CSV table of C-alpha atoms in Angstrom, one decimal:
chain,number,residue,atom,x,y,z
A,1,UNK,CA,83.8,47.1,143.2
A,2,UNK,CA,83.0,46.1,139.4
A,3,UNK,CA,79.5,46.9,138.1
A,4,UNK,CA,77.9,45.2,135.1
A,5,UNK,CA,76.8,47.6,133.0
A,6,UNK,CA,79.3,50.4,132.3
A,7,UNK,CA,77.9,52.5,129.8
A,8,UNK,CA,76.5,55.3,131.5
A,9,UNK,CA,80.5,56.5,132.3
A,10,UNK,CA,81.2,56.6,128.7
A,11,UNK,CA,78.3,58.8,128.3
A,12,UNK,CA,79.5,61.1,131.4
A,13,UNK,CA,83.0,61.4,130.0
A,14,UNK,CA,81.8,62.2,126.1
A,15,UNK,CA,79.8,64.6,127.8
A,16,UNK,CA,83.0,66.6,129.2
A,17,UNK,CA,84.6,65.7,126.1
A,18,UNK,CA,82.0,67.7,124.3
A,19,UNK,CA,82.0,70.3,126.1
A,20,UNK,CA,85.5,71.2,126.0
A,21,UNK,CA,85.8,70.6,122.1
A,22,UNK,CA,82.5,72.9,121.8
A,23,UNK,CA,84.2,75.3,123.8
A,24,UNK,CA,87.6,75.0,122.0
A,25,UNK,CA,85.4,75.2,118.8
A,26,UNK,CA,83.5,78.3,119.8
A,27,UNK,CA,87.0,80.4,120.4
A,28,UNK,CA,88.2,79.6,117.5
A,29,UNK,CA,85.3,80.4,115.8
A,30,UNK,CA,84.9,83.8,117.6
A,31,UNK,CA,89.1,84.9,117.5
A,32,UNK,CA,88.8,84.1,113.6
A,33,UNK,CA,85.3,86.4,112.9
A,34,UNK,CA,87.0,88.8,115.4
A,35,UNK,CA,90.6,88.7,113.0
A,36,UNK,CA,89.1,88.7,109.7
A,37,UNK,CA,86.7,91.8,110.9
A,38,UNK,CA,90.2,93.2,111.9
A,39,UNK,CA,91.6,93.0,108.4
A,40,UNK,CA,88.6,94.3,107.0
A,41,UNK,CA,88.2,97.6,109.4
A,42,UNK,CA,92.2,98.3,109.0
A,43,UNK,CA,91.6,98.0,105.0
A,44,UNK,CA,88.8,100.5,105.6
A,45,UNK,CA,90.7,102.9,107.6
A,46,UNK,CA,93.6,102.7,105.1
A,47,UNK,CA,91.2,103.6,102.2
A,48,UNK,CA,89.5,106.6,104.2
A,49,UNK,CA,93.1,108.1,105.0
A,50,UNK,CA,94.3,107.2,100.8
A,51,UNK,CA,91.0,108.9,99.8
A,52,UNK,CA,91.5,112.1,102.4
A,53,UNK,CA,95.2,112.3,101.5
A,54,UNK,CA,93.9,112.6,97.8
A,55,UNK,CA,90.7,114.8,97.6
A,56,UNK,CA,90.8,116.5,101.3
A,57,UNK,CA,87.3,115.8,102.1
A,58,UNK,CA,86.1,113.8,105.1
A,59,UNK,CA,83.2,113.3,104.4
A,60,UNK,CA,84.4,111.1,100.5
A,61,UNK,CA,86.5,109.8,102.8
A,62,UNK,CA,84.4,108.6,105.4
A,63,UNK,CA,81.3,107.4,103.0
A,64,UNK,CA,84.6,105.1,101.1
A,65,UNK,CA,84.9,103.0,104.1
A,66,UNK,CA,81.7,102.8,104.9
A,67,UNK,CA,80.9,101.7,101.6
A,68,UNK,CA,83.9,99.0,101.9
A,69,UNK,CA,82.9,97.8,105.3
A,70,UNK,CA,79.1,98.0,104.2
A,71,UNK,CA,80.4,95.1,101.5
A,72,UNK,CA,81.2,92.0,102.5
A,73,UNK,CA,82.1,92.8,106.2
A,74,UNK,CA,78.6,93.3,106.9
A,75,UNK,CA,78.8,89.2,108.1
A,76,UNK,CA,81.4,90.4,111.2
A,77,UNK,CA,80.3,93.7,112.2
A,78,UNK,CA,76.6,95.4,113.1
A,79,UNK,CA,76.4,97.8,110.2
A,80,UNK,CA,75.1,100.3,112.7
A,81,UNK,CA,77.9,100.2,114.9
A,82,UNK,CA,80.3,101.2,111.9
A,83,UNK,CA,81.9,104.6,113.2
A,84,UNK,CA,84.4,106.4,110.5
A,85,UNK,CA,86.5,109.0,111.9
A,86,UNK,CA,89.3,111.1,109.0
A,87,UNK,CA,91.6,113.9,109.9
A,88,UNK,CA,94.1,115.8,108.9
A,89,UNK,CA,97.6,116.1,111.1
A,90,UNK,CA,100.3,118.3,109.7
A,91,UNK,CA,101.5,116.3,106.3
A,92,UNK,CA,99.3,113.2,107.3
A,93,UNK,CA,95.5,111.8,106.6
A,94,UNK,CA,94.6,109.5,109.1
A,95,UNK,CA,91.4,107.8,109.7
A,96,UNK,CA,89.7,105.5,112.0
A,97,UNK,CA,87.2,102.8,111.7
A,98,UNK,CA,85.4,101.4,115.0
A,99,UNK,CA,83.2,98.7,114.5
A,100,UNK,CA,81.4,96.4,117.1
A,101,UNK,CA,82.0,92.3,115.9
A,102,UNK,CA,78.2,90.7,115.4
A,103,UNK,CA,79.6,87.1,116.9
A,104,UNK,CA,80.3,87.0,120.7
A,105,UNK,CA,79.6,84.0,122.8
A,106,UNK,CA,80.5,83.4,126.3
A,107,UNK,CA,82.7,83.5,127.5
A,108,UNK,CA,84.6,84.9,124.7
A,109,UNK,CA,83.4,88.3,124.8
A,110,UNK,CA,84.7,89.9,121.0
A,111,UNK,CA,86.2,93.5,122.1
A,112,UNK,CA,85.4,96.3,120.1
A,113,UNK,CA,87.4,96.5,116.4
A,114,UNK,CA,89.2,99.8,116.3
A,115,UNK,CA,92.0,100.3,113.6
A,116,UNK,CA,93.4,103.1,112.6
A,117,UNK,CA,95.6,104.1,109.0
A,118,UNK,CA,97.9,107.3,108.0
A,119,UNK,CA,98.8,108.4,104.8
A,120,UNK,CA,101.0,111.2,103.5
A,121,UNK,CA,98.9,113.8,102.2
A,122,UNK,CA,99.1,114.9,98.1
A,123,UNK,CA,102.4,117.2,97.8
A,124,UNK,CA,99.4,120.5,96.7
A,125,UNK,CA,97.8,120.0,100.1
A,126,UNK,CA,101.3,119.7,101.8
A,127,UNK,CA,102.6,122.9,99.6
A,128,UNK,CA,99.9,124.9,98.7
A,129,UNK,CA,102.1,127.9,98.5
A,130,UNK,CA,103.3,126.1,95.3
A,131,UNK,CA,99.5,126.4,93.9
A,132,UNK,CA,98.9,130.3,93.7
């Protein structure tokens, strides 16, 4: 059966057409916020564990990569959620930076950032015998 007017199917099938290229758009969108946060929290945690390895204070440590996630990574991450956790573990600095990403649509639901860095610590903290 052939109807005259046929204009109101091409409007049904842009509108599933849109819909899966918004949806395609979205998680891409969201996957590339989520990676570039990544970078920038594992950069973070790699500065806290450089400064720790280098001074032996946590809490240097920790303001560092809040000050570097408090930058430009502000646009992925709630500031708020920003947690900074430095350590030391026999020779090694390590640090962690958890962060919660600021972009999540459904239903791509951004998991929480968490990256964590080790460095070796400075030879006078590793041989402080040395030092007397």
């Amino acid at each position: 059966m052939r109807f005259r007017d046929r204009r109101g199917g091409i409007l049904v099938e842009f509108a599933f057409a849109f819909l899966i290229f918004w949806t395609f758009l979205a998680g891409l969108f969201i996957t590339s916020f989520w990676g570039i946060g990544g970078a920038f929290a594992q950069e973070a945690a790699f500065e806290a564990a450089r400064k720790y390895a280098v001074v032996a204070d946590a809490g240097q440590a920790a303001a560092l990569a809040k000050s570097i996630m408090g930058k430009w990574a502000y646009v992925f991450f709630d500031p708020a959620s920003v947690q900074v956790s430095v350590w030391g573990e026999g020779d090694r600095a390590k640090a962690e930076v958890t962060a919660v990403p600021r972009v999540s649509v459904w239903p791509f639901k951004a998991g929480v950032i968490r990256r964590e860095a080790s460095c070796s610590m400075e030879y006078r903290f590793r041989h402080p015998q040395e030092f007397d």
